[in-house]
């Protein structure tokens, strides 16, 4: 190896490398491209094509924009879109608040915080479907813990089946979604808080700033880029959240928990109206694309504003 | 440090708040455990009672009889998650290296496209995905649950590993080049050994993702009971007449235990590694 180090040789090698770098790079990413192409990109194009057809199990024929016309002409659809954004807004806000509270508590100088940090992780680590089974039991009207405690303390007179009335089912699903998302948000906030320079706090403390002031004026601005990225990541995941609602309520009662994802699944898979389902899927993709463009834009502004690199 | 000093009241306050926070996070698990300890007919009693003197571990042995394939489901879950992790890593390592080190046309655009995949969920692509898997002859096989799992984890893997690889000093690779090592040799013998801590972090994160996402692909693309993963298999406790809730909870807790233990060993590295990207961009 070493004997080949004549100067000319080095130059020739550099040129050859320069030429092959592109090819080598594309070779390296090609397995990933094949996977994404086959499992995401191709099905996505197929979905777009199917949305212009009346595909069912029986066959398909081109029907133009009819699926979209139906969709945008039905008031039920606007209810679902509204509900999806309300669901997303509520769940993400609560996750961020819980994450901030949790991270602040875990960041406090008290003994045992390493143990507490481990204890908050299980909802994140176990399969979502399994955690949700636990919640389904908690919400159960006959023998669920929540209903039972409310009865025992005399807050309610009869059993409350939280998943069987429209309003309580919706908010119960929100609580479970917040439960699933909180640990990860908390851990990212905690890491960000631990990365804030101690000097800033000390300088403020010497000047007589209290804890709340330091939190508001130092911690929050310093971790703002992380808050914004977690907000938008959580938003995308909450928007797409399928298993939680499906296992708890399957979108019911009377559509009270039907978000866009659930509606798409019900139409496309449960009723096997592939064409109509695909039109809904395309709407989701477009809404999410708009959303993530806003994400990039907003993240850039925040990073610039708070002087991150 | 003086500034961090808390008086006794503040400490009590913090512990009380931590307790409430943990109660919210752990409540379903505590309740699942409590349910798993009670005989089924006592669960359905008229009056709700928290404590009971008939706690037993009976459900933990009965569950294997009610659902004879339970052991298979747990192993299937671990097998699927492990396969997804292995394949994803094989795909992600070269790609992450390319994005961390090499210059090539459409680099930024293709990376952006990979990251955009994070916006999608399998749920919106189920119909064409079903057809694709059928065309490939993968329906009702392990592949039907592994291949989509890999695809949806590749973007996260590339993103996490790329930022890790960027932190490895370039000089070592350059030294290998100068010595005449080929690109593949450098990647295999210089970069990968240096990246082992990062590979563990990213691998664990992928495993958690693969383990968490099994439900949807399993119910959509597989109806062979023998290869079903745990989250889908648990539904067998929901019988025609009644649900054996206590055994279902026992099975759920038993099934996640191996992974929880595995995770416990790695949690420190995992959290530090995963959040590193969030702290220093």
Coordinates of C-alpha atoms in Angstrom, one line a residue:
Chain A
X1 CA 0.0 0.0 0.0
X2 CA 2.6 2.5 1.1
X3 CA 5.0 2.0 -1.8
X4 CA 2.4 3.5 -4.2
X5 CA 2.8 7.0 -2.8
X6 CA 4.7 8.6 -5.7
X7 CA 3.4 12.2 -6.3
X8 CA 2.0 11.5 -9.8
X9 CA 0.2 8.5 -8.5
X10 CA -1.5 10.6 -5.8
X11 CA -2.8 13.1 -8.3
X12 CA -4.0 10.4 -10.6
X13 CA -5.8 8.8 -7.8
X14 CA -7.4 12.0 -6.7
X15 CA -8.8 12.5 -10.1
X16 CA -10.2 9.1 -10.3
X17 CA -11.7 9.4 -6.9
X18 CA -13.3 12.8 -7.9
X19 CA -14.9 11.1 -10.8
X20 CA -16.2 8.1 -8.9
X21 CA -17.4 10.0 -5.9
X22 CA -20.8 10.6 -7.5
X23 CA -21.2 7.1 -8.6
X24 CA -20.0 5.7 -5.3
X25 CA -22.5 8.0 -3.4
X26 CA -25.4 6.9 -5.6
X27 CA -24.4 3.3 -5.1
X28 CA -24.4 3.8 -1.4
X29 CA -27.9 5.3 -1.3
X30 CA -29.4 3.1 -3.9
X31 CA -30.6 0.3 -1.5
X32 CA -32.4 3.0 0.5
X33 CA -33.8 4.5 -2.7
X34 CA -35.1 1.1 -3.9
X35 CA -36.9 0.6 -0.6
X36 CA -38.5 4.0 -0.5
X37 CA -39.4 3.8 -4.2
X38 CA -41.1 0.5 -3.8
X39 CA -42.8 0.9 -0.5
X40 CA -43.5 4.6 -0.4
X41 CA -43.1 6.4 -3.7
X42 CA -44.8 3.9 -6.0
X43 CA -47.8 3.3 -3.7
X44 CA -48.1 7.1 -3.4
X45 CA -48.3 7.5 -7.2
X46 CA -50.7 4.6 -7.3
X47 CA -52.9 6.3 -4.6
X48 CA -53.0 9.5 -6.7
X49 CA -54.0 7.4 -9.8
X50 CA -56.6 5.5 -7.8
X51 CA -58.2 8.7 -6.5
X52 CA -59.4 9.4 -10.0
X53 CA -61.1 6.1 -10.3
X54 CA -64.1 4.3 -8.7
X55 CA -61.9 1.3 -7.7
X56 CA -63.4 -1.3 -5.6
X57 CA -62.6 -5.0 -5.2
X58 CA -64.7 -5.6 -8.4
X59 CA -62.6 -3.4 -10.7
X60 CA -62.0 0.2 -11.5
X61 CA -62.7 2.8 -14.2
X62 CA -61.6 6.4 -14.6
X63 CA -64.1 8.9 -13.2
X64 CA -62.1 12.1 -13.2
X65 CA -62.5 14.4 -10.3
X66 CA -65.8 12.8 -9.1
X67 CA -64.3 11.5 -5.8
X68 CA -62.9 15.0 -5.0
X69 CA -66.1 16.7 -6.0
X70 CA -68.1 14.4 -3.6
X71 CA -65.5 14.9 -0.9
X72 CA -65.5 18.7 -1.0
X73 CA -69.2 18.8 -1.4
X74 CA -70.0 16.9 1.8
X75 CA -70.3 18.8 5.1
X76 CA -69.2 15.7 6.9
X77 CA -65.8 15.9 5.4
X78 CA -65.3 19.5 6.7
X79 CA -66.3 18.2 10.1
X80 CA -63.6 15.6 9.9
X81 CA -61.0 18.0 8.8
X82 CA -61.9 20.4 11.6
X83 CA -61.9 17.7 14.1
X84 CA -58.5 16.5 12.9
X85 CA -56.9 19.9 13.3
X86 CA -58.6 20.3 16.7
X87 CA -57.3 16.9 17.8
X88 CA -53.8 17.8 16.6
X89 CA -53.8 21.2 18.2
X90 CA -55.1 20.0 21.5
X91 CA -52.9 16.9 21.8
X92 CA -49.7 18.7 20.7
X93 CA -50.3 21.6 23.0
X94 CA -50.8 19.3 25.9
X95 CA -47.7 17.2 25.0
X96 CA -45.6 20.3 24.9
X97 CA -46.9 21.5 28.3
X98 CA -46.5 18.1 29.9
X99 CA -43.0 17.8 28.3
X100 CA -42.0 21.2 29.7
X101 CA -43.3 20.4 33.2
X102 CA -41.7 16.9 33.1
X103 CA -38.3 18.1 31.8
X104 CA -38.2 21.0 34.4
X105 CA -39.0 18.6 37.2
X106 CA -36.4 16.1 36.0
X107 CA -33.9 18.9 35.6
X108 CA -34.3 20.0 39.2
X109 CA -31.5 19.3 41.6
X110 CA -33.2 16.5 43.6
X111 CA -31.8 13.1 44.4
X112 CA -33.2 10.2 42.4
X113 CA -33.8 12.0 39.1
X114 CA -31.8 9.4 37.1
X115 CA -34.3 6.8 38.2
X116 CA -37.3 9.0 37.5
X117 CA -35.9 9.5 34.0
X118 CA -36.0 5.8 33.4
X119 CA -39.5 5.5 34.8
X120 CA -41.0 7.9 32.3
X121 CA -39.9 6.0 29.3
X122 CA -42.1 2.9 29.1
X123 CA -45.0 4.5 27.0
X124 CA -42.4 5.4 24.4
X125 CA -40.6 2.0 24.3
X126 CA -43.5 -0.5 24.3
X127 CA -45.7 -1.1 21.2
X128 CA -48.4 1.6 21.1
X129 CA -51.1 -1.0 20.7
X130 CA -50.2 -2.5 24.0
X131 CA -50.3 0.7 26.0
X132 CA -53.6 1.6 24.5
X133 CA -55.1 -1.7 25.7
X134 CA -54.3 -0.5 29.2
X135 CA -56.1 2.7 28.6
X136 CA -59.0 0.9 27.1
X137 CA -59.4 -0.9 30.4
X138 CA -59.0 2.3 32.4
X139 CA -61.8 3.9 30.5
X140 CA -64.1 0.9 30.7
X141 CA -67.5 1.8 32.3
X142 CA -68.1 -1.4 34.2
X143 CA -64.9 -2.2 35.9
X144 CA -62.5 0.5 34.7
X145 CA -60.4 2.3 37.3
X146 CA -61.6 5.8 36.4
X147 CA -65.2 5.0 36.5
X148 CA -64.7 3.0 39.7
X149 CA -62.9 5.8 41.5
X150 CA -65.4 8.5 40.4
X151 CA -68.2 6.2 41.8
X152 CA -66.4 5.5 45.1
X153 CA -65.7 9.1 45.8
X154 CA -69.3 10.0 45.0
X155 CA -68.4 12.3 42.1
X156 CA -70.8 10.5 39.8
X157 CA -73.9 8.5 40.7
X158 CA -73.7 5.8 38.0
X159 CA -70.9 4.2 36.0
X160 CA -69.4 6.4 33.3
X161 CA -68.4 4.6 30.1
X162 CA -65.9 7.2 28.9
X163 CA -65.6 5.8 25.5
X164 CA -69.4 5.6 24.8
X165 CA -70.4 9.3 24.8
X166 CA -69.2 11.5 22.0
X167 CA -67.4 14.2 24.0
X168 CA -65.8 12.0 26.6
X169 CA -64.6 9.6 23.9
X170 CA -62.9 12.4 22.1
X171 CA -61.1 13.8 25.1
X172 CA -60.2 10.3 26.3
X173 CA -58.5 9.6 23.0
X174 CA -56.6 12.9 23.4
X175 CA -55.4 12.0 26.9
X176 CA -54.1 8.6 25.6
X177 CA -52.4 10.3 22.6
X178 CA -50.7 12.8 25.0
X179 CA -49.7 9.8 27.2
X180 CA -48.0 8.1 24.2
X181 CA -46.2 11.3 23.1
X182 CA -45.2 12.9 26.4
X183 CA -42.1 10.8 27.3
X184 CA -40.2 11.5 24.1
X185 CA -41.0 15.2 24.2
X186 CA -39.9 15.3 27.9
X187 CA -36.6 13.6 27.1
X188 CA -35.8 16.0 24.2
X189 CA -36.7 19.0 26.3
X190 CA -34.6 17.7 29.2
X191 CA -31.6 17.2 27.0
X192 CA -32.0 20.7 25.6
X193 CA -32.2 22.2 29.1
X194 CA -29.1 20.4 30.2
X195 CA -27.3 21.9 27.2
X196 CA -28.0 25.5 28.2
X197 CA -24.9 27.2 29.5
X198 CA -24.7 27.5 33.3
X199 CA -23.0 30.9 33.0
X200 CA -26.3 32.4 31.7
X201 CA -28.1 31.2 34.8
X202 CA -25.4 32.3 37.2
X203 CA -25.1 35.7 35.7
X204 CA -28.9 36.2 36.0
X205 CA -28.8 34.8 39.6
X206 CA -26.1 37.2 40.6
X207 CA -28.3 40.0 39.3
X208 CA -31.1 38.7 41.6
X209 CA -33.3 37.0 39.0
X210 CA -35.7 34.4 40.6
X211 CA -36.3 30.9 39.3
X212 CA -39.4 31.8 37.4
X213 CA -37.7 34.7 35.7
X214 CA -34.7 32.5 34.8
X215 CA -37.1 29.9 33.4
X216 CA -39.0 32.4 31.3
X217 CA -36.1 34.5 30.1
X218 CA -33.3 32.0 29.8
X219 CA -34.5 28.4 29.6
X220 CA -37.5 29.0 27.2
X221 CA -35.6 31.1 24.7
X222 CA -32.5 28.8 24.8
X223 CA -34.5 25.7 24.1
X224 CA -36.9 27.3 21.7
X225 CA -35.5 25.6 18.6
X226 CA -36.1 22.2 20.2
X227 CA -39.6 23.2 21.3
X228 CA -40.4 24.3 17.7
X229 CA -39.1 21.1 16.2
X230 CA -40.8 18.9 18.7
X231 CA -44.0 20.8 18.2
X232 CA -44.0 20.2 14.5
X233 CA -42.8 16.6 14.6
X234 CA -45.5 15.9 17.2
X235 CA -48.0 17.6 15.0
X236 CA -47.2 15.4 12.1
X237 CA -47.3 12.2 14.2
X238 CA -50.6 13.2 15.9
X239 CA -52.2 14.1 12.6
X240 CA -51.2 10.6 11.4
X241 CA -52.0 8.8 14.6
X242 CA -54.0 5.7 13.8
X243 CA -53.6 2.9 16.3
X244 CA -54.6 4.9 19.4
X245 CA -58.0 5.9 18.1
X246 CA -58.6 2.7 16.2
X247 CA -58.0 0.5 19.2
X248 CA -60.0 2.8 21.6
X249 CA -63.0 3.6 19.6
X250 CA -62.6 2.7 15.9
X251 CA -63.6 6.3 15.2
X252 CA -66.8 6.2 17.2
X253 CA -69.1 6.7 18.9
X254 CA -71.1 8.3 16.0
X255 CA -67.8 9.5 14.4
X256 CA -66.9 11.6 17.4
X257 CA -63.2 10.4 17.1
X258 CA -63.0 10.0 13.4
X259 CA -60.0 11.9 12.2
X260 CA -58.9 12.1 8.5
X261 CA -56.7 9.0 9.0
X262 CA -59.5 7.0 10.6
X263 CA -61.9 8.1 7.9
X264 CA -59.5 7.1 5.2
X265 CA -59.0 3.7 6.7
X266 CA -62.8 3.1 7.2
X267 CA -63.6 4.1 3.6
X268 CA -60.7 2.4 1.9
X269 CA -60.1 -0.7 4.0
X270 CA -63.3 -1.4 6.0
X271 CA -65.7 -0.6 3.1
X272 CA -63.2 -1.4 0.4
X273 CA -64.1 1.8 -1.6
X274 CA -60.5 2.2 -2.8
X275 CA -61.1 5.1 -5.1
X276 CA -62.8 7.3 -2.5
X277 CA -60.3 6.2 0.1
X278 CA -57.4 7.2 -2.1
X279 CA -58.9 10.7 -2.7
X280 CA -58.9 11.1 1.1
X281 CA -55.3 9.9 1.3
X282 CA -54.3 12.4 -1.3
X283 CA -55.9 15.2 0.7
X284 CA -53.9 14.0 3.8
X285 CA -50.7 14.1 1.9
X286 CA -51.4 17.6 0.5
X287 CA -52.3 18.9 3.9
X288 CA -49.2 17.4 5.5
X289 CA -47.0 18.7 2.7
X290 CA -48.3 22.2 3.3
X291 CA -47.7 21.7 7.0
X292 CA -44.1 20.5 6.7
X293 CA -43.2 23.4 4.4
X294 CA -44.5 25.6 7.1
X295 CA -42.3 23.6 9.5
X296 CA -39.1 24.2 7.5
X297 CA -40.0 27.9 7.1
X298 CA -40.9 28.4 10.8
X299 CA -37.9 26.4 12.0
X300 CA -35.5 28.5 10.0
X301 CA -37.0 31.7 11.3
X302 CA -36.8 30.5 14.9
X303 CA -33.2 29.4 14.5
X304 CA -32.2 32.7 13.0
X305 CA -34.1 34.6 15.6
X306 CA -32.5 32.8 18.5
X307 CA -29.1 32.8 16.9
X308 CA -28.6 29.0 16.5
X309 CA -26.2 27.9 13.9
Chain B
X1 CA -24.5 25.0 43.8
X2 CA -26.1 27.7 45.8
X3 CA -28.4 28.9 43.1
X4 CA -29.9 25.5 42.7
X5 CA -30.4 25.0 46.4
X6 CA -34.0 24.1 47.3
X7 CA -35.6 24.5 50.7
X8 CA -37.5 21.6 52.2
X9 CA -40.9 22.9 51.0
X10 CA -39.7 23.2 47.5
X11 CA -38.3 19.7 47.5
X12 CA -41.5 18.3 48.8
X13 CA -43.3 20.2 46.0
X14 CA -41.0 18.9 43.4
X15 CA -41.4 15.3 44.6
X16 CA -45.1 15.6 44.8
X17 CA -45.2 17.0 41.2
X18 CA -42.9 14.2 40.0
X19 CA -45.1 11.7 41.7
X20 CA -48.2 13.0 39.9
X21 CA -46.3 13.0 36.6
X22 CA -45.1 9.5 37.0
X23 CA -48.5 8.4 38.1
X24 CA -50.0 9.6 34.8
X25 CA -47.2 7.9 32.8
X26 CA -47.3 4.6 34.7
X27 CA -51.0 4.4 35.5
X28 CA -52.0 2.0 32.6
X29 CA -49.1 -0.3 33.6
X30 CA -50.0 -0.3 37.3
X31 CA -53.6 -1.0 36.4
X32 CA -52.7 -3.7 33.9
X33 CA -50.6 -5.4 36.5
X34 CA -53.4 -5.2 39.1
X35 CA -55.9 -6.6 36.6
X36 CA -53.5 -9.5 35.7
X37 CA -53.4 -10.5 39.4
X38 CA -57.2 -10.9 39.8
X39 CA -59.4 -13.8 38.9
X40 CA -61.6 -12.9 36.0
X41 CA -65.0 -13.2 37.7
X42 CA -63.8 -11.0 40.6
X43 CA -62.8 -8.3 38.1
X44 CA -66.4 -8.0 36.9
X45 CA -67.8 -7.5 40.4
X46 CA -70.5 -4.9 41.0
X47 CA -68.5 -2.6 43.3
X48 CA -65.1 -1.3 42.4
X49 CA -62.4 -2.2 44.8
X50 CA -58.7 -1.3 44.5
X51 CA -57.3 -3.9 46.8
X52 CA -58.4 -7.5 46.9
X53 CA -57.2 -10.5 48.9
X54 CA -57.5 -12.9 46.1
X55 CA -54.4 -11.6 44.1
X56 CA -52.6 -14.5 42.4
X57 CA -50.3 -15.1 39.5
X58 CA -52.8 -17.7 38.1
X59 CA -53.3 -15.7 34.9
X60 CA -49.6 -15.9 34.1
X61 CA -49.9 -19.6 33.7
X62 CA -53.4 -19.8 32.3
X63 CA -52.6 -17.4 29.5
X64 CA -50.4 -20.0 27.7
X65 CA -53.4 -22.3 27.6
X66 CA -56.1 -19.8 26.5
X67 CA -53.8 -18.6 23.7
X68 CA -51.5 -21.5 22.9
X69 CA -49.6 -19.5 20.4
X70 CA -48.7 -16.7 22.9
X71 CA -45.0 -17.8 23.1
X72 CA -44.9 -17.7 19.3
X73 CA -46.4 -14.2 19.2
X74 CA -43.8 -12.9 21.6
X75 CA -40.9 -14.5 19.6
X76 CA -42.5 -13.3 16.3
X77 CA -42.5 -9.7 17.7
X78 CA -38.9 -9.9 18.6
X79 CA -38.0 -11.7 15.4
X80 CA -39.8 -9.1 13.2
X81 CA -38.3 -6.2 15.1
X82 CA -34.8 -7.7 15.0
X83 CA -35.1 -8.4 11.2
X84 CA -36.4 -4.9 10.5
X85 CA -33.5 -3.5 12.5
X86 CA -30.8 -5.6 10.8
X87 CA -32.1 -4.8 7.3
X88 CA -32.6 -1.2 8.0
X89 CA -29.1 -0.8 9.4
X90 CA -27.6 -2.5 6.3
X91 CA -29.4 0.0 4.1
X92 CA -28.9 3.0 6.3
X93 CA -25.2 2.8 7.1
X94 CA -24.0 3.3 3.5
X95 CA -26.6 5.9 2.8
X96 CA -25.9 7.9 5.9
X97 CA -22.2 7.8 5.1
X98 CA -22.9 9.2 1.6
X99 CA -24.9 12.1 3.1
X100 CA -22.3 12.7 5.8
X101 CA -19.2 12.7 3.7
X102 CA -19.6 12.7 -0.1
X103 CA -20.6 15.3 -2.6
X104 CA -22.9 14.3 -5.4
X105 CA -25.6 15.7 -7.6
X106 CA -29.1 16.1 -6.0
X107 CA -27.7 15.4 -2.6
X108 CA -29.9 18.0 -0.8
X109 CA -33.0 17.2 -2.8
X110 CA -32.7 13.4 -2.3
X111 CA -32.1 13.9 1.4
X112 CA -35.1 16.1 1.6
X113 CA -37.2 13.5 -0.1
X114 CA -36.1 10.8 2.3
X115 CA -37.0 13.0 5.3
X116 CA -40.4 13.8 3.7
X117 CA -41.2 10.1 4.0
X118 CA -41.5 10.8 7.7
X119 CA -44.7 12.6 6.9
X120 CA -46.4 9.5 5.7
X121 CA -47.9 6.8 7.6
X122 CA -48.6 3.3 6.3
X123 CA -52.2 3.9 7.0
X124 CA -52.7 6.2 4.0
X125 CA -50.8 3.9 1.6
X126 CA -52.4 0.6 2.6
X127 CA -54.3 -0.1 -0.6
X128 CA -51.5 0.2 -3.1
X129 CA -49.1 -1.3 -0.5
X130 CA -51.3 -4.3 -0.3
X131 CA -51.2 -4.7 -4.0
X132 CA -47.5 -4.2 -4.2
X133 CA -46.9 -6.8 -1.5
X134 CA -49.3 -9.2 -3.3
X135 CA -47.5 -8.7 -6.6
X136 CA -44.2 -9.5 -4.8
X137 CA -45.8 -12.6 -3.3
X138 CA -45.1 -11.4 0.2
X139 CA -48.6 -11.2 1.6
X140 CA -49.1 -13.4 4.7
X141 CA -45.4 -13.9 5.2
X142 CA -43.0 -12.3 7.6
X143 CA -41.8 -10.2 4.7
X144 CA -45.2 -8.4 4.6
X145 CA -44.5 -7.0 8.1
X146 CA -40.7 -6.6 7.7
X147 CA -40.4 -4.8 4.3
X148 CA -42.8 -1.9 5.0
X149 CA -41.4 -1.6 8.5
X150 CA -37.9 -1.1 7.0
X151 CA -39.1 1.4 4.5
X152 CA -40.7 3.7 7.1
X153 CA -37.7 3.6 9.4
X154 CA -35.0 4.3 6.8
X155 CA -35.5 8.1 6.8
X156 CA -35.1 8.4 10.6
X157 CA -32.1 6.0 10.5
X158 CA -30.3 8.1 7.8
X159 CA -31.0 11.3 9.7
X160 CA -29.8 10.1 13.0
X161 CA -26.7 8.3 11.8
X162 CA -25.7 11.0 9.4
X163 CA -25.4 13.6 12.2
X164 CA -23.4 11.0 14.2
X165 CA -21.0 10.2 11.3
X166 CA -20.4 13.9 10.7
X167 CA -18.8 14.1 14.1
X168 CA -16.1 11.5 13.4
X169 CA -12.9 13.3 12.4
X170 CA -12.3 13.2 8.6
X171 CA -8.5 12.8 9.0
X172 CA -8.6 9.1 9.7
X173 CA -10.4 8.4 6.4
X174 CA -8.1 10.7 4.6
X175 CA -5.1 8.8 6.0
X176 CA -6.6 5.6 4.8
X177 CA -7.1 7.1 1.3
X178 CA -3.5 8.3 1.1
X179 CA -2.4 4.8 2.0
X180 CA -4.3 3.7 -1.1
X181 CA -7.2 2.0 0.6
X182 CA -10.3 1.7 -1.6
X183 CA -13.5 3.5 -0.7
X184 CA -15.3 0.3 0.3
X185 CA -12.3 -0.8 2.4
X186 CA -12.2 2.6 4.2
X187 CA -15.9 2.5 4.9
X188 CA -15.7 -1.1 6.2
X189 CA -12.5 -1.0 8.1
X190 CA -12.2 2.7 9.3
X191 CA -15.6 4.3 9.4
X192 CA -17.7 1.5 10.7
X193 CA -15.5 0.5 13.6
X194 CA -15.3 4.2 14.7
X195 CA -19.0 4.5 14.5
X196 CA -19.9 1.6 16.7
X197 CA -21.4 3.7 19.6
X198 CA -23.5 5.6 17.1
X199 CA -24.6 2.4 15.4
X200 CA -25.8 1.0 18.7
X201 CA -27.8 4.2 19.5
X202 CA -29.4 4.3 16.0
X203 CA -29.9 0.5 16.0
X204 CA -31.7 0.7 19.3
X205 CA -33.9 3.6 18.2
X206 CA -34.8 1.6 15.0
X207 CA -35.6 -1.4 17.1
X208 CA -37.9 0.6 19.3
X209 CA -39.6 2.0 16.2
X210 CA -39.9 -1.5 14.6
X211 CA -41.3 -2.9 17.8
X212 CA -43.8 -0.1 18.2
X213 CA -45.2 -0.1 14.6
X214 CA -46.1 -3.8 14.2
X215 CA -49.8 -3.6 14.7
X216 CA -51.0 -1.9 11.5
X217 CA -48.9 -4.0 9.1
X218 CA -49.8 -7.2 10.9
X219 CA -53.6 -6.6 10.8
X220 CA -53.5 -5.3 7.2
X221 CA -51.1 -7.7 5.5
X222 CA -51.0 -10.9 7.4
X223 CA -53.7 -13.3 8.5
X224 CA -51.6 -16.3 9.2
X225 CA -51.8 -16.8 13.0
X226 CA -48.5 -18.5 13.4
X227 CA -46.5 -15.5 12.3
X228 CA -48.5 -12.8 14.0
X229 CA -46.6 -10.4 16.3
X230 CA -47.7 -9.8 19.9
X231 CA -49.8 -6.6 19.5
X232 CA -52.0 -8.4 17.0
X233 CA -51.9 -11.7 18.7
X234 CA -53.2 -10.2 22.0
X235 CA -56.6 -9.8 20.3
X236 CA -57.1 -13.5 20.6
X237 CA -57.9 -13.0 24.2
X238 CA -61.0 -11.2 23.0
X239 CA -63.1 -14.3 22.6
X240 CA -66.6 -14.8 21.2
X241 CA -68.2 -14.9 24.6
X242 CA -66.0 -12.8 26.8
X243 CA -62.6 -11.2 27.1
X244 CA -60.2 -12.8 29.4
X245 CA -58.9 -9.4 30.5
X246 CA -56.7 -10.7 33.3
X247 CA -54.8 -13.0 31.0
X248 CA -54.6 -10.5 28.3
X249 CA -52.9 -8.0 30.6
X250 CA -50.6 -10.7 31.9
X251 CA -49.6 -11.6 28.4
X252 CA -49.1 -8.0 27.4
X253 CA -46.8 -7.4 30.4
X254 CA -44.9 -10.6 29.9
X255 CA -44.5 -9.9 26.2
X256 CA -42.9 -6.5 26.6
X257 CA -40.7 -7.6 29.5
X258 CA -37.7 -8.9 27.4
X259 CA -37.6 -5.7 25.4
X260 CA -37.9 -3.5 28.5
X261 CA -35.0 -5.3 30.1
X262 CA -32.9 -4.9 26.9
X263 CA -33.8 -1.3 26.8
X264 CA -32.9 -0.7 30.4
X265 CA -29.3 -1.7 29.7
X266 CA -29.1 0.7 26.8
X267 CA -31.2 3.6 27.9
X268 CA -28.4 5.8 29.0
X269 CA -26.5 5.7 25.7
X270 CA -29.8 5.8 23.8
X271 CA -31.1 9.0 25.4
X272 CA -27.7 10.8 25.1
X273 CA -27.3 9.7 21.5
X274 CA -30.8 10.4 20.3
X275 CA -31.0 13.8 21.9
X276 CA -27.5 14.9 20.9
X277 CA -28.9 16.1 17.5
X278 CA -31.5 18.1 19.3
X279 CA -29.1 20.0 21.5
X280 CA -26.3 20.8 19.1
X281 CA -27.4 21.2 15.5

